[in-house]
PDB file of C-alpha atoms in Angstrom:
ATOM      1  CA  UNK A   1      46.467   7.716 -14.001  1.00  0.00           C
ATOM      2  CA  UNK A   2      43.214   8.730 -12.359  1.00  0.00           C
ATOM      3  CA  UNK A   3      40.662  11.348 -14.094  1.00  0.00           C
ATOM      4  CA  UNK A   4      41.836  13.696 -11.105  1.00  0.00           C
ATOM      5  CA  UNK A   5      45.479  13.573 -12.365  1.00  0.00           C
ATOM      6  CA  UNK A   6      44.209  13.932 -16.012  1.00  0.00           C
ATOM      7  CA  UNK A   7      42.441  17.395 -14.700  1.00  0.00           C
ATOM      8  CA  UNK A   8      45.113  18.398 -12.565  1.00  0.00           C
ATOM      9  CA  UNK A   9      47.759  17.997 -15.961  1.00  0.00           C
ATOM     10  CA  UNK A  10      45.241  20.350 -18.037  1.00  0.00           C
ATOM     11  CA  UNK A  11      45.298  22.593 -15.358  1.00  0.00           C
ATOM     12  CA  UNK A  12      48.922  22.854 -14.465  1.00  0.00           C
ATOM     13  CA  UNK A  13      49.096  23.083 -18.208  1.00  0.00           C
ATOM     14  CA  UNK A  14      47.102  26.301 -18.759  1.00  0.00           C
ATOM     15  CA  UNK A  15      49.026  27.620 -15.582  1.00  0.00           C
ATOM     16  CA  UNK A  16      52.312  27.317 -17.260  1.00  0.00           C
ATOM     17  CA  UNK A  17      51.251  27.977 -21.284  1.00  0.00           C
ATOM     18  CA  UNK A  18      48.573  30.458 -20.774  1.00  0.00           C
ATOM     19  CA  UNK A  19      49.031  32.151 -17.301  1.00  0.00           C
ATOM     20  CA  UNK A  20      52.995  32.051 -17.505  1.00  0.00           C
ATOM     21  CA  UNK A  21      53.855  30.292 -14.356  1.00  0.00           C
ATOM     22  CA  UNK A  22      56.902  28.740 -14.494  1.00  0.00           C
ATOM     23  CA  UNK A  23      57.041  26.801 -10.806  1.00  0.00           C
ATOM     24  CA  UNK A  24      52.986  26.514  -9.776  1.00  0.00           C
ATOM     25  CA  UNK A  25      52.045  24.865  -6.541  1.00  0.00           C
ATOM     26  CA  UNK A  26      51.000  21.167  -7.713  1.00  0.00           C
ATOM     27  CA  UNK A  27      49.532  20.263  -4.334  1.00  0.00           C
ATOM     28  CA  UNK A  28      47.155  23.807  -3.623  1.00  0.00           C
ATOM     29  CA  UNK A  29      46.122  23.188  -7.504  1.00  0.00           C
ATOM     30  CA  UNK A  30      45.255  19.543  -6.594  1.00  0.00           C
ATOM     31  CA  UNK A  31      43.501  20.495  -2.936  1.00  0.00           C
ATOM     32  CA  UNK A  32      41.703  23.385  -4.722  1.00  0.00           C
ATOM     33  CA  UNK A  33      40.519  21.022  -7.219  1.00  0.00           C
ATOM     34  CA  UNK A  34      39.466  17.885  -4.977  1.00  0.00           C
ATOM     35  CA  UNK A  35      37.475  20.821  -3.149  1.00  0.00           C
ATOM     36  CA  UNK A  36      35.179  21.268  -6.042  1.00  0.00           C
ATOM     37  CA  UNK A  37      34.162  17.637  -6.248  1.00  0.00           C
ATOM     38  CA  UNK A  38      32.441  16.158  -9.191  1.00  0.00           C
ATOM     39  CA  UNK A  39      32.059  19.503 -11.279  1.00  0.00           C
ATOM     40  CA  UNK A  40      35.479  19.317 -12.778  1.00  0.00           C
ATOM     41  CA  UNK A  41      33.872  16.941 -14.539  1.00  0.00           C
ATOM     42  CA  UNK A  42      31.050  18.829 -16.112  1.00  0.00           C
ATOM     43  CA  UNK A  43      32.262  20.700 -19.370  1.00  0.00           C
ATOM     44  CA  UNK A  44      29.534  23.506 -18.300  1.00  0.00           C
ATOM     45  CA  UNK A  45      30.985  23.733 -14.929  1.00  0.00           C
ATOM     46  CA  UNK A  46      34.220  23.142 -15.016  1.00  0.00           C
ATOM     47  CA  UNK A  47      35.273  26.830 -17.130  1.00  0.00           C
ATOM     48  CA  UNK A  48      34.616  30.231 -16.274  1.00  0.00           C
ATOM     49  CA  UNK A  49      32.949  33.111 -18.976  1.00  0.00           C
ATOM     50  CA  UNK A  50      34.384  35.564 -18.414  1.00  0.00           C
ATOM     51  CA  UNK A  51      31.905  37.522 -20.749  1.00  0.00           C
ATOM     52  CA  UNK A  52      29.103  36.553 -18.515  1.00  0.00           C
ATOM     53  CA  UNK A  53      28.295  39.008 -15.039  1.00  0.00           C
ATOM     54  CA  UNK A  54      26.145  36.510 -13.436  1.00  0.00           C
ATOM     55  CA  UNK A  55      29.263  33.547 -13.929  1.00  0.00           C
ATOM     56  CA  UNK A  56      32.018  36.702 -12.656  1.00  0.00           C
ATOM     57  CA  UNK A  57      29.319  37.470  -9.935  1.00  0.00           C
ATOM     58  CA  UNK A  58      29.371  33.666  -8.723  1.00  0.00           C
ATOM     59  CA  UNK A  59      32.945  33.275  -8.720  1.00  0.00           C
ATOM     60  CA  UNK A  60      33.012  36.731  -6.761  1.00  0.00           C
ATOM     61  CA  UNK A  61      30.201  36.195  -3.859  1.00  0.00           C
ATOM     62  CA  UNK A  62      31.028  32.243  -3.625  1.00  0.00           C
ATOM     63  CA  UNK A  63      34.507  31.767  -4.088  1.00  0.00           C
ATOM     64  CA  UNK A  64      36.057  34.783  -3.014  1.00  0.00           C
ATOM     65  CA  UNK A  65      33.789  36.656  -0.665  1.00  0.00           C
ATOM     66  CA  UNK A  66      32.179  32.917   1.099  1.00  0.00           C
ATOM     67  CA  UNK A  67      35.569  30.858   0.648  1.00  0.00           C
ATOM     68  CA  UNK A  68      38.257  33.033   0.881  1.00  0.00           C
ATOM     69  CA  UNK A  69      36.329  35.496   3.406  1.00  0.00           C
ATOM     70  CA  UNK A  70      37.607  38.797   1.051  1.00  0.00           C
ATOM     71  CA  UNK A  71      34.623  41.195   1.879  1.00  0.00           C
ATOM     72  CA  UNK A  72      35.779  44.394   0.036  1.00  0.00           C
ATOM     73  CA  UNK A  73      34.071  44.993  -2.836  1.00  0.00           C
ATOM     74  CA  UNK A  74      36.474  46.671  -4.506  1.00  0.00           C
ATOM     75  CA  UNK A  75      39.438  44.307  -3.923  1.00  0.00           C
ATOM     76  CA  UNK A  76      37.617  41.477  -4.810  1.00  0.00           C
ATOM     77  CA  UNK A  77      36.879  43.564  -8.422  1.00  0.00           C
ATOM     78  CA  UNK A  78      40.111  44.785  -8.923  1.00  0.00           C
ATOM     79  CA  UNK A  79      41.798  40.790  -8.332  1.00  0.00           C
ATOM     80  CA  UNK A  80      39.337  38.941 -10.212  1.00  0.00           C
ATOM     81  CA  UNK A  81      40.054  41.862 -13.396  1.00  0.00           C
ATOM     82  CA  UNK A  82      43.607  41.279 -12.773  1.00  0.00           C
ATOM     83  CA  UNK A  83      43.383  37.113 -12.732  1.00  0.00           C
ATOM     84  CA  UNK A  84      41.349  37.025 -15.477  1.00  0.00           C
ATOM     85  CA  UNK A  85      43.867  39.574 -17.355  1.00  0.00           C
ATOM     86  CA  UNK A  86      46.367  37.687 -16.584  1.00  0.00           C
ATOM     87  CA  UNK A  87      44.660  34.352 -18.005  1.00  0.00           C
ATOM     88  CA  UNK A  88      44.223  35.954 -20.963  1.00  0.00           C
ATOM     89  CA  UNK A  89      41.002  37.949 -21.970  1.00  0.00           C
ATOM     90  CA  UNK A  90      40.852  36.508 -24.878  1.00  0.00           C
ATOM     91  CA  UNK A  91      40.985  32.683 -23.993  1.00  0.00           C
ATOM     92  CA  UNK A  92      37.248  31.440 -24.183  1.00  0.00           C
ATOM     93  CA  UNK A  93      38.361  28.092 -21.592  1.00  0.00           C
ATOM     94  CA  UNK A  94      39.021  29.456 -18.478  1.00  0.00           C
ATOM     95  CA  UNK A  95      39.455  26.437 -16.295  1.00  0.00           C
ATOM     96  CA  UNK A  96      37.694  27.375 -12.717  1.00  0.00           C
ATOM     97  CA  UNK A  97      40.275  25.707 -10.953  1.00  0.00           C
ATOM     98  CA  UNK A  98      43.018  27.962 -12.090  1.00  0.00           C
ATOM     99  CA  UNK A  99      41.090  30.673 -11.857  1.00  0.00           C
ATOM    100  CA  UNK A 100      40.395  29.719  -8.161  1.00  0.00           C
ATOM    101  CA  UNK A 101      44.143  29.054  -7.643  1.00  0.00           C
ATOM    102  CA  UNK A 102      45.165  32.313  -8.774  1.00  0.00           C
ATOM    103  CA  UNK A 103      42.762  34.459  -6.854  1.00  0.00           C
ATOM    104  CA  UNK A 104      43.441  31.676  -3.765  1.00  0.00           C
ATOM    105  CA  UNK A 105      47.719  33.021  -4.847  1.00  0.00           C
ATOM    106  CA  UNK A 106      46.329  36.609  -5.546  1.00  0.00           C
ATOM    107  CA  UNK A 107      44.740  37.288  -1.802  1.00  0.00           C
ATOM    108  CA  UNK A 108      47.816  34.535  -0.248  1.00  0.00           C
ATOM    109  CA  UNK A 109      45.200  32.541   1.289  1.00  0.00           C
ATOM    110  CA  UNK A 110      46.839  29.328   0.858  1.00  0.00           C
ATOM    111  CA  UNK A 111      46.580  28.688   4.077  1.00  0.00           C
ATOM    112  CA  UNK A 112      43.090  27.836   3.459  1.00  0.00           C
ATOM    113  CA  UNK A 113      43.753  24.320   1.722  1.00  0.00           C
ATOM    114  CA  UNK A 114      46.403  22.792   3.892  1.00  0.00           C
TER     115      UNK A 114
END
């Protein structure tokens, strides 16, 4: 099994333990996660704090405003609130990845990764 399939197990993991998701979409979870390269890798990297505004503010301007091409403000607020909700506040490890493929899910840009 390669390190990518190791990741993409922890990931579809979280997606079905933590986030709920009973039938996830192996293949966007793997494309979103090949996309990101070598900083699945790195611990630092590789999660999301959600306590932190500059880390929210990165995943906001890069991910969803740059990759995803969401310019409203608000929307992109209001779904990145909801993923992270939906993750569970609480849980310190927020895996990027998932959070990417549930915001990717959230705004149905799928389309994106194919």
């Amino acid at each position: 099994m390669s390190k990518l399939d190791e990741k993409v197990g922890k990931y579809l993991d979280d997606l079905k333990s933590k986030v709920g998701e009973s039938n996830p979409d192996v293949d966007l979870l793997r494309k979103i996660a090949e996309s990101m390269g070598p900083s699945i890798y790195n611990a630092d990297a590789e999660t999301v704090s959600s306590s932190s505004e500059s880390e929210l503010e990165t995943v906001k301007k890069n991910f969803v405003m740059k990759k995803l091409g969401i310019t409203d403000e608000s929307k992109v607020n209001e779904a990145v609130n909801q993923v992270l909700e939906k993750y569970g506040k609480s849980n310190r490890n927020k895996y990027r990845v998932v959070v990417y493929y549930l915001l990717t899910k959230h705004f149905k840009k799928e389309s994106i990764y194919k």
